[in-house]
PDB file of C-alpha atoms and ligand atoms in Angstrom:
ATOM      1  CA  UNK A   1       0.000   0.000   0.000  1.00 71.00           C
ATOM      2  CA  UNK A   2       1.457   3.332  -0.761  1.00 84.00           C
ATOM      3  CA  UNK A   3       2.010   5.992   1.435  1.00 85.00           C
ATOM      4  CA  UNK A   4      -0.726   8.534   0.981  1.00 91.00           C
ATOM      5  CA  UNK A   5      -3.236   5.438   1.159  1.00 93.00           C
ATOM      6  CA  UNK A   6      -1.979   4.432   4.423  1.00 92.00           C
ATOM      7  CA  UNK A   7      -2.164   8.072   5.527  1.00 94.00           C
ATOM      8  CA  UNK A   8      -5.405   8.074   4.489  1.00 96.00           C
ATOM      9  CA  UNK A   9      -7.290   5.161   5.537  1.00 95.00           C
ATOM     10  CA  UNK A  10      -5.269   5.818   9.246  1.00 95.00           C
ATOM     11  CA  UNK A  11      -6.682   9.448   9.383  1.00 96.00           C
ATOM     12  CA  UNK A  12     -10.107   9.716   7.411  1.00 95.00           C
ATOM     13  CA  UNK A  13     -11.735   7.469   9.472  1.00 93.00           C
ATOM     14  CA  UNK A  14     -10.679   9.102  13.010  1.00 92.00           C
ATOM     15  CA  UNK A  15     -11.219  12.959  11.164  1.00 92.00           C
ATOM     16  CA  UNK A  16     -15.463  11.930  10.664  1.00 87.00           C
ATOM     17  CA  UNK A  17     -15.899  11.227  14.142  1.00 88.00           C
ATOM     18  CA  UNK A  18     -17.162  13.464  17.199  1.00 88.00           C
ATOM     19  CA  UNK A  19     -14.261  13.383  18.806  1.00 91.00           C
ATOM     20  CA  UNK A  20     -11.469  15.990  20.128  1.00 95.00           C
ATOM     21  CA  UNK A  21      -9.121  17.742  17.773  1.00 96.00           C
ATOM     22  CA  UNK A  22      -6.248  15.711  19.331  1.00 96.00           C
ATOM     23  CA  UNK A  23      -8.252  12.086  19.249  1.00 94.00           C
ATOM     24  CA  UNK A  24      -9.022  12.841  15.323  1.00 95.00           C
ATOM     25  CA  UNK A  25      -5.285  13.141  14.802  1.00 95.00           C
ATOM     26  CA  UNK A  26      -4.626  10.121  17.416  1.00 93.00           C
ATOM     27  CA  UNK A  27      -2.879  11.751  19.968  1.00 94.00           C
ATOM     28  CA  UNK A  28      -3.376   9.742  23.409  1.00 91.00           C
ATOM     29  CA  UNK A  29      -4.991  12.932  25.067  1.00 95.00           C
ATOM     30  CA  UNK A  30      -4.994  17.031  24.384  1.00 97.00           C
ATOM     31  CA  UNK A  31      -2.162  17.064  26.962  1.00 97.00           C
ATOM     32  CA  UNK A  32       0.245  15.291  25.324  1.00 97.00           C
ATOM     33  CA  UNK A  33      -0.275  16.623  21.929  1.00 98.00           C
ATOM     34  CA  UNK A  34      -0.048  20.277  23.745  1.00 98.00           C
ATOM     35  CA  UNK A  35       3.160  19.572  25.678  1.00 98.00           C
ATOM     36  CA  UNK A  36       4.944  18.685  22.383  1.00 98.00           C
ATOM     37  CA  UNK A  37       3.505  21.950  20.675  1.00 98.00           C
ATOM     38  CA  UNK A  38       5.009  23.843  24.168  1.00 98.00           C
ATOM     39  CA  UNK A  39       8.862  21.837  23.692  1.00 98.00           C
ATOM     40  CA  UNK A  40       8.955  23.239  20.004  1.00 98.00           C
ATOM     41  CA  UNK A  41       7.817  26.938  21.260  1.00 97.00           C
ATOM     42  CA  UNK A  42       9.532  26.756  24.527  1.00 97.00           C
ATOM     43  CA  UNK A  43      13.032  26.326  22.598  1.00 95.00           C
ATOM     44  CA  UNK A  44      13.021  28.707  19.765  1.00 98.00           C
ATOM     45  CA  UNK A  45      12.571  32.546  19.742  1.00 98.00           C
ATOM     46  CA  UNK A  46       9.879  32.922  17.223  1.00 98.00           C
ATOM     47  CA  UNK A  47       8.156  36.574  18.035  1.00 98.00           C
ATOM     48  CA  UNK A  48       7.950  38.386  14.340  1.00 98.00           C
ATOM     49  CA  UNK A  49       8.997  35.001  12.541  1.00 98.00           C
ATOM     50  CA  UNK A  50       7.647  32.906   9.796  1.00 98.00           C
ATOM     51  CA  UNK A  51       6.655  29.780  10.430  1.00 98.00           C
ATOM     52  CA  UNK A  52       5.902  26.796   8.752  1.00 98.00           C
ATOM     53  CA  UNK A  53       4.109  23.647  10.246  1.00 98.00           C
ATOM     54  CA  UNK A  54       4.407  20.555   8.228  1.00 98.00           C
ATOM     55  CA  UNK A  55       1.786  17.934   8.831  1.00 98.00           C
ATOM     56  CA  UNK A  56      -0.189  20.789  10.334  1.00 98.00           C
ATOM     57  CA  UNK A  57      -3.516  18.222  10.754  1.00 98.00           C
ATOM     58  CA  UNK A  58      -6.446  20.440  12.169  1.00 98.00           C
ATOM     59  CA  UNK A  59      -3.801  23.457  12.598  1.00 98.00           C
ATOM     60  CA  UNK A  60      -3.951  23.031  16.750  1.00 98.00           C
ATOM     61  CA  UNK A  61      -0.478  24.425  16.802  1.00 98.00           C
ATOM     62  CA  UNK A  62      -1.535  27.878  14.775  1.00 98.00           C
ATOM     63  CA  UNK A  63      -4.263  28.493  17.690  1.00 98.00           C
ATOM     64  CA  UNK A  64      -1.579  26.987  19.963  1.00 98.00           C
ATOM     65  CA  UNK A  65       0.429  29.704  19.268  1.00 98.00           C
ATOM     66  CA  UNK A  66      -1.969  32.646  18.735  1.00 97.00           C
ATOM     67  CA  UNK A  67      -3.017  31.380  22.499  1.00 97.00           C
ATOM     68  CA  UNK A  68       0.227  32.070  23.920  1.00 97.00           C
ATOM     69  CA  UNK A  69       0.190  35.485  22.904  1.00 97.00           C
ATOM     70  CA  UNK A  70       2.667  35.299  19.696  1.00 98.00           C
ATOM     71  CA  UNK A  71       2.960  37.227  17.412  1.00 97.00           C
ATOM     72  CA  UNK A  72       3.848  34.971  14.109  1.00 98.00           C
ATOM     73  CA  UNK A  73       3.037  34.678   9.757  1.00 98.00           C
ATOM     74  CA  UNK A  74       2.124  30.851   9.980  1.00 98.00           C
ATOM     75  CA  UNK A  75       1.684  28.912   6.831  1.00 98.00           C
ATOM     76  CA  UNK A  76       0.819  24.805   7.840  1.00 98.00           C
ATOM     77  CA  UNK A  77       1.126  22.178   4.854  1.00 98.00           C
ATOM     78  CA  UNK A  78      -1.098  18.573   5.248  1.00 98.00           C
ATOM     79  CA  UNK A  79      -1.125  15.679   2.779  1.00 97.00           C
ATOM     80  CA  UNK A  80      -4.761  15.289   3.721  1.00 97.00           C
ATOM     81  CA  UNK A  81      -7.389  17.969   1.472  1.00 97.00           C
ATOM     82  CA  UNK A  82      -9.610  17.301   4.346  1.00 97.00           C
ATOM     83  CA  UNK A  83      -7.198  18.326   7.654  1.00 97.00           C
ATOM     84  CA  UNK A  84      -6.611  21.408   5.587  1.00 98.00           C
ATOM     85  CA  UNK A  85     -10.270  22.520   4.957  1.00 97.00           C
ATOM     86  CA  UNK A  86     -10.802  22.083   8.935  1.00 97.00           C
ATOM     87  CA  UNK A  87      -7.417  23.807   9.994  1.00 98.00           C
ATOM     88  CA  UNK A  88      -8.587  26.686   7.972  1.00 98.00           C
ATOM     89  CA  UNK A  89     -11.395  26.398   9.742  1.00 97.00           C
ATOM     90  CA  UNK A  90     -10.166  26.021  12.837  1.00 97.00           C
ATOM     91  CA  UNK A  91      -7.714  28.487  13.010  1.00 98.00           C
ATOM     92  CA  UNK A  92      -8.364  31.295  10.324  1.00 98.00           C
ATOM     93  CA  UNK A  93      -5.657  33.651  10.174  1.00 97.00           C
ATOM     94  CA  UNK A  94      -3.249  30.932   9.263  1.00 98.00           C
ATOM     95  CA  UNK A  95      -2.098  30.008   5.494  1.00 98.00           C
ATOM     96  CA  UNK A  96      -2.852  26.433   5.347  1.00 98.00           C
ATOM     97  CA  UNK A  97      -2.014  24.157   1.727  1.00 98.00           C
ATOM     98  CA  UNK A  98      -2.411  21.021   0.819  1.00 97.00           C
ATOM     99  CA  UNK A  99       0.738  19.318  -0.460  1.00 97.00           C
ATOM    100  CA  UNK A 100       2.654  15.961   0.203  1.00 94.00           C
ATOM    101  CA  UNK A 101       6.098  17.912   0.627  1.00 92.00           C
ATOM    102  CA  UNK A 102       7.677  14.348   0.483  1.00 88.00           C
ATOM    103  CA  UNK A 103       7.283  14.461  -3.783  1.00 89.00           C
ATOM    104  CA  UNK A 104       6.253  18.338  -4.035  1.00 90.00           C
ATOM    105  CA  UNK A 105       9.538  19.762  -3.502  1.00 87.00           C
ATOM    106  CA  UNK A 106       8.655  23.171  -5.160  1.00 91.00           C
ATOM    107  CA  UNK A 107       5.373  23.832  -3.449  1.00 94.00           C
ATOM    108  CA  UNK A 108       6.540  27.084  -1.612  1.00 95.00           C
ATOM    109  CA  UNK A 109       9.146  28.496  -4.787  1.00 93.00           C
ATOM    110  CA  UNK A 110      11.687  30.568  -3.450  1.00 93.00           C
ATOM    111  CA  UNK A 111       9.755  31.266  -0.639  1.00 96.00           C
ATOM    112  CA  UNK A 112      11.541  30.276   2.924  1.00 97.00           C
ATOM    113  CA  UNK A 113      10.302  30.420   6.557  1.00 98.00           C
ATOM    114  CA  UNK A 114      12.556  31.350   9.309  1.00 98.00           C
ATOM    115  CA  UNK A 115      11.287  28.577  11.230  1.00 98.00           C
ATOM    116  CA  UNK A 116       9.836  24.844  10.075  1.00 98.00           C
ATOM    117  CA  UNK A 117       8.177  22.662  12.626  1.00 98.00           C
ATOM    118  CA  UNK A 118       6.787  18.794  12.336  1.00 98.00           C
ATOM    119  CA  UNK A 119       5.083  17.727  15.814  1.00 98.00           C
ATOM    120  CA  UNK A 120       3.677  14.088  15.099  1.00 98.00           C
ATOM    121  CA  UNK A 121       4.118  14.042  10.903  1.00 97.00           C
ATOM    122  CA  UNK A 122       6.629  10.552  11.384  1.00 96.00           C
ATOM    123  CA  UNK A 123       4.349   8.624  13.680  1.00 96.00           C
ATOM    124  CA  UNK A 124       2.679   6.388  11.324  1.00 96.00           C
ATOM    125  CA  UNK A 125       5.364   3.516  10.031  1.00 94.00           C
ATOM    126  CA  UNK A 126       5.658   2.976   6.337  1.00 90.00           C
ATOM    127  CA  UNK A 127       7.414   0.475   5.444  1.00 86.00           C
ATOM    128  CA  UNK A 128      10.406   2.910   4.395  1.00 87.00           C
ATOM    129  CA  UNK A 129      10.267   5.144   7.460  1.00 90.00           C
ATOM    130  CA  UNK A 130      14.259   5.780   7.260  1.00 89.00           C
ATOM    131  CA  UNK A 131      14.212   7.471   3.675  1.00 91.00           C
ATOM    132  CA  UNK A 132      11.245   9.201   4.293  1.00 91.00           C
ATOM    133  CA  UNK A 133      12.353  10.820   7.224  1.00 95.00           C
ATOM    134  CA  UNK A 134      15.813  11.689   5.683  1.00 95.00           C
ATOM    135  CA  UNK A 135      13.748  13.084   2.266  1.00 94.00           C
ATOM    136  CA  UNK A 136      11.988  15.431   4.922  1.00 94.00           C
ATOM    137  CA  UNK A 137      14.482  16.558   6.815  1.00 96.00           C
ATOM    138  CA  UNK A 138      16.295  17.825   3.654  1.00 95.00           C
ATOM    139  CA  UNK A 139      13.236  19.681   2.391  1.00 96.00           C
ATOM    140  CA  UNK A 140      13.020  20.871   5.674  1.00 97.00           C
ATOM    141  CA  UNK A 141      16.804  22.021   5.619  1.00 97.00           C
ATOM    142  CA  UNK A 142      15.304  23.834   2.351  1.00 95.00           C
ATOM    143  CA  UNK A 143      12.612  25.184   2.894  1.00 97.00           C
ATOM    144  CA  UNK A 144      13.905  27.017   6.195  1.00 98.00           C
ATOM    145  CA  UNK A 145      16.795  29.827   6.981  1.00 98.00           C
ATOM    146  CA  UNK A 146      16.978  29.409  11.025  1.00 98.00           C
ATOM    147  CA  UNK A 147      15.757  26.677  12.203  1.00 98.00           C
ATOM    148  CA  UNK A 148      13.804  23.811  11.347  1.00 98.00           C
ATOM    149  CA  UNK A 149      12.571  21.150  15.132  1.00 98.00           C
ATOM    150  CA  UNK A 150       9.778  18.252  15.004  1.00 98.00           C
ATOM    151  CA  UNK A 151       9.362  15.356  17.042  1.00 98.00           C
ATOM    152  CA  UNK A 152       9.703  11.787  16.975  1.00 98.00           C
ATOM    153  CA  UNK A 153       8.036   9.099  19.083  1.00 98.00           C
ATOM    154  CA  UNK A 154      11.090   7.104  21.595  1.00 98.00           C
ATOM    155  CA  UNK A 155      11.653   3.698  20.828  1.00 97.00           C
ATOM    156  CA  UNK A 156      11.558   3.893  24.940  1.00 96.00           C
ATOM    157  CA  UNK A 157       8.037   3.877  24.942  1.00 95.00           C
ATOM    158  CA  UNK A 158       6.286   1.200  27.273  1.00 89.00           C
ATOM    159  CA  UNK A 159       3.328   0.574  24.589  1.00 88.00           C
ATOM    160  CA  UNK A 160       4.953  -0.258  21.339  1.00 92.00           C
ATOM    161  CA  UNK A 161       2.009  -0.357  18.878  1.00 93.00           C
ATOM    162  CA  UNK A 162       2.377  -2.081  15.584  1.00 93.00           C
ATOM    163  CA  UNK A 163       0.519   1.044  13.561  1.00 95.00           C
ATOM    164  CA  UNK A 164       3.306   3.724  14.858  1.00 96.00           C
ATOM    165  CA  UNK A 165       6.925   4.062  13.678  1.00 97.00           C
ATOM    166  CA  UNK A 166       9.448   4.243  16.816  1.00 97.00           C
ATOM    167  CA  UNK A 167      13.138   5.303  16.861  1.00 97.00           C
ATOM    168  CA  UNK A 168      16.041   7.242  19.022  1.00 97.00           C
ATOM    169  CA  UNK A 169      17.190  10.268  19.454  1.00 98.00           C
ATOM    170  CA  UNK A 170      20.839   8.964  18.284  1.00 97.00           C
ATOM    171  CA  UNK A 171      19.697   7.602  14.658  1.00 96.00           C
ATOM    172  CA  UNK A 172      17.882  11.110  13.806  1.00 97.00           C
ATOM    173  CA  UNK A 173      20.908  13.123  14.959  1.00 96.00           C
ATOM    174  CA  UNK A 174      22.834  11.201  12.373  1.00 96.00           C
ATOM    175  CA  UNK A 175      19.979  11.716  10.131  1.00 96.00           C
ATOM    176  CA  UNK A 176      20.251  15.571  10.825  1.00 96.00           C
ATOM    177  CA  UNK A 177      24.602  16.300  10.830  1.00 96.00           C
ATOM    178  CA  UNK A 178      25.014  17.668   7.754  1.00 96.00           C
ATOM    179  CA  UNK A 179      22.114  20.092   7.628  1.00 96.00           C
ATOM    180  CA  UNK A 180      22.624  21.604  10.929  1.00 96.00           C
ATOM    181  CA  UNK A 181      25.019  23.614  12.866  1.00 96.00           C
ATOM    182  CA  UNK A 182      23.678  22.856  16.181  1.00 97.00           C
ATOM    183  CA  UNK A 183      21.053  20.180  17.297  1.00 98.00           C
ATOM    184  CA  UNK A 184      19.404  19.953  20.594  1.00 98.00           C
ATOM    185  CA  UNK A 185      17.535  16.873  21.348  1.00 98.00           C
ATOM    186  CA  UNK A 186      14.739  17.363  24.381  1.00 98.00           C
ATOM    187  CA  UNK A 187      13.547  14.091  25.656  1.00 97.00           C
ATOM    188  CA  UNK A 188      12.563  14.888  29.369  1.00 97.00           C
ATOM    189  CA  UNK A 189       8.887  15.702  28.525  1.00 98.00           C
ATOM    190  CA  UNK A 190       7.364  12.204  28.013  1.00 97.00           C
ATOM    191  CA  UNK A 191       8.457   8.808  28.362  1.00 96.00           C
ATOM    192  CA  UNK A 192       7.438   7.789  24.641  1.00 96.00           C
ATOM    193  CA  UNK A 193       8.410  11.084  22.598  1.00 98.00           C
ATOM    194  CA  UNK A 194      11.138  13.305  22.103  1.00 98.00           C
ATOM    195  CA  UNK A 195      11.881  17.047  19.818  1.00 98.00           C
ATOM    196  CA  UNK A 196      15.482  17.804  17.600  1.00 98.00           C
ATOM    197  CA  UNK A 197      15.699  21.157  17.589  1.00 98.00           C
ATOM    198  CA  UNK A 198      18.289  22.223  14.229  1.00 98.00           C
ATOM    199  CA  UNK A 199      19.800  25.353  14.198  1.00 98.00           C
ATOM    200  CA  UNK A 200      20.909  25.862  10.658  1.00 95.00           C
TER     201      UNK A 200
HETATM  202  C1  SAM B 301      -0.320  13.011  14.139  1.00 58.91           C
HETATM  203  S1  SAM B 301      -0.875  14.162  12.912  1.00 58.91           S
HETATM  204  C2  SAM B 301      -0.276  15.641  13.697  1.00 58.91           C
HETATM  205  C3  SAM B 301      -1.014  16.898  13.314  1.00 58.91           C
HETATM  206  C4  SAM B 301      -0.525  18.183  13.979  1.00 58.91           C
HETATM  207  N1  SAM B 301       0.875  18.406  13.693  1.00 58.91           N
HETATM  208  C5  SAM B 301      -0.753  18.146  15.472  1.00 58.91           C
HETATM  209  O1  SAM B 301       0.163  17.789  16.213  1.00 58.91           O
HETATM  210  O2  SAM B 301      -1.861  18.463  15.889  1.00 58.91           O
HETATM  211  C6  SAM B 301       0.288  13.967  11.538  1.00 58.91           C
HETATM  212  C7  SAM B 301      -0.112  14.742  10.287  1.00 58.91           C
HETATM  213  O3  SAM B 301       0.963  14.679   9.332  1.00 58.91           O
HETATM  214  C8  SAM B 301       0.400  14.655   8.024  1.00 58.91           C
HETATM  215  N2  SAM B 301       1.428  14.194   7.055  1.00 58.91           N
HETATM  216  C9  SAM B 301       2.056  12.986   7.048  1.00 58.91           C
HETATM  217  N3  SAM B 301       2.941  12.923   6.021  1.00 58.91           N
HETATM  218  C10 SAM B 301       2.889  14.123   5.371  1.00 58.91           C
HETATM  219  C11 SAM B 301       3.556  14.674   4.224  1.00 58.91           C
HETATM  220  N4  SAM B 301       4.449  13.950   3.527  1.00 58.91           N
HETATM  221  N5  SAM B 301       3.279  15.940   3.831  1.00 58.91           N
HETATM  222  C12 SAM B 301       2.357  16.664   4.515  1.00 58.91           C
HETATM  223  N6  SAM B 301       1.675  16.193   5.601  1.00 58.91           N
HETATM  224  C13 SAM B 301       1.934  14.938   6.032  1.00 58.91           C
HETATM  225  C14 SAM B 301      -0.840  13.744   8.197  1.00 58.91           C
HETATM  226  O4  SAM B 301      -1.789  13.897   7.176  1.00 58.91           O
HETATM  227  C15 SAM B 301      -1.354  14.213   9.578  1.00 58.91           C
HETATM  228  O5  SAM B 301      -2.309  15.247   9.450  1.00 58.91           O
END
């Protein structure tokens, strides 16, 4: 099955329900999908800055943000048509597209954001998690001029589940060397999770 279709068939069904923003997306509560949000804003300065969100889903982290007071241009990017029409919903001063950044490398142009976050985008495996994350992290490398963070869930995690792609903090940072002048790995937040923070 191909990637999109597993993205799809994991999502779609979980986006027609009643449920919370962060049970649509599969997030084990609100908490923990608003912790992560708070790691990647508690470690970069991003007052004034452009931001993009890849794998924005429902575009929590553009009200995230706009709750905590800061002042930011935020574009998020889904693969999913129908997380986009509900971020834009959701959170309507926000720029949100739909585009699979994996194969649409020239989505944004020239265009570059000072800042590029991914909070949750790797979680689902398939099959050929390694180069998918290492395509991504290049684009990301691309498509920002400061710094580009997202998390990963910890191969520590107490309740592996077959669906979800796990991994270490070690493995990414080797992923991440050449495109970075400085990486900071946070993994004190929650046992199954942790961020990479690149400064370019
Ligand atoms: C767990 S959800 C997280 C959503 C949001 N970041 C949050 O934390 O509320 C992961 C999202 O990544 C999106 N996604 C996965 N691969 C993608 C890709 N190659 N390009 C754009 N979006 C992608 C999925 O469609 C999904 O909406």
């Amino acid at each position: 099955m191909g990637r999109l279709k597993r993205i799809r068939n994991f999502y779609i069904p979980w986006l027609k329900s009643e449920k919370s923003n962060a049970k649509k997306l599969a997030w084990d509560s609100r908490y923990n999908q608003l912790i992560r949000f708070q790691v990647l804003i508690d470690n970069i300065e991003l007052s004034g800055k452009s931001i993009l969100d890849v794998g924005c889903g429902l575009g929590d982290l553009c009200s995230y943000i706009l709750e905590q007071g800061i002042d930011v241009d935020y574009t998020g990017v889904d693969i999913l048509a129908e997380m986009i029409a509900d971020a834009q919903k959701n959170c309507p001063v926000g720029n949100f597209i739909c585009a699979d950044i994996f194969k649409d490398k020239k989505v944004f142009g020239t265009k570059r954001f000072d800042v590029v976050f991914a909070s949750g985008t790797f979680n689902l495996k398939l099959g050929n998690n390694e180069i998918f994350i290492a395509e991504m992290v290049k684009r990301f490398s691309e498509f920002s001029r400061e710094y580009f963070a997202f998390n990963m869930l910890h191969e520590r995690s107490s309740d592996f589940m077959d669906t979800y792609f796990y991994t270490n903090p070690e493995k990414i940072s080797r992923i991440i060397a050449p495109y970075a002048n400085r990486i900071k790995i946070i993994d004190d937040y929650l046992k199954n999770d942790f961020t990479v923070v690149c400064q370019k």
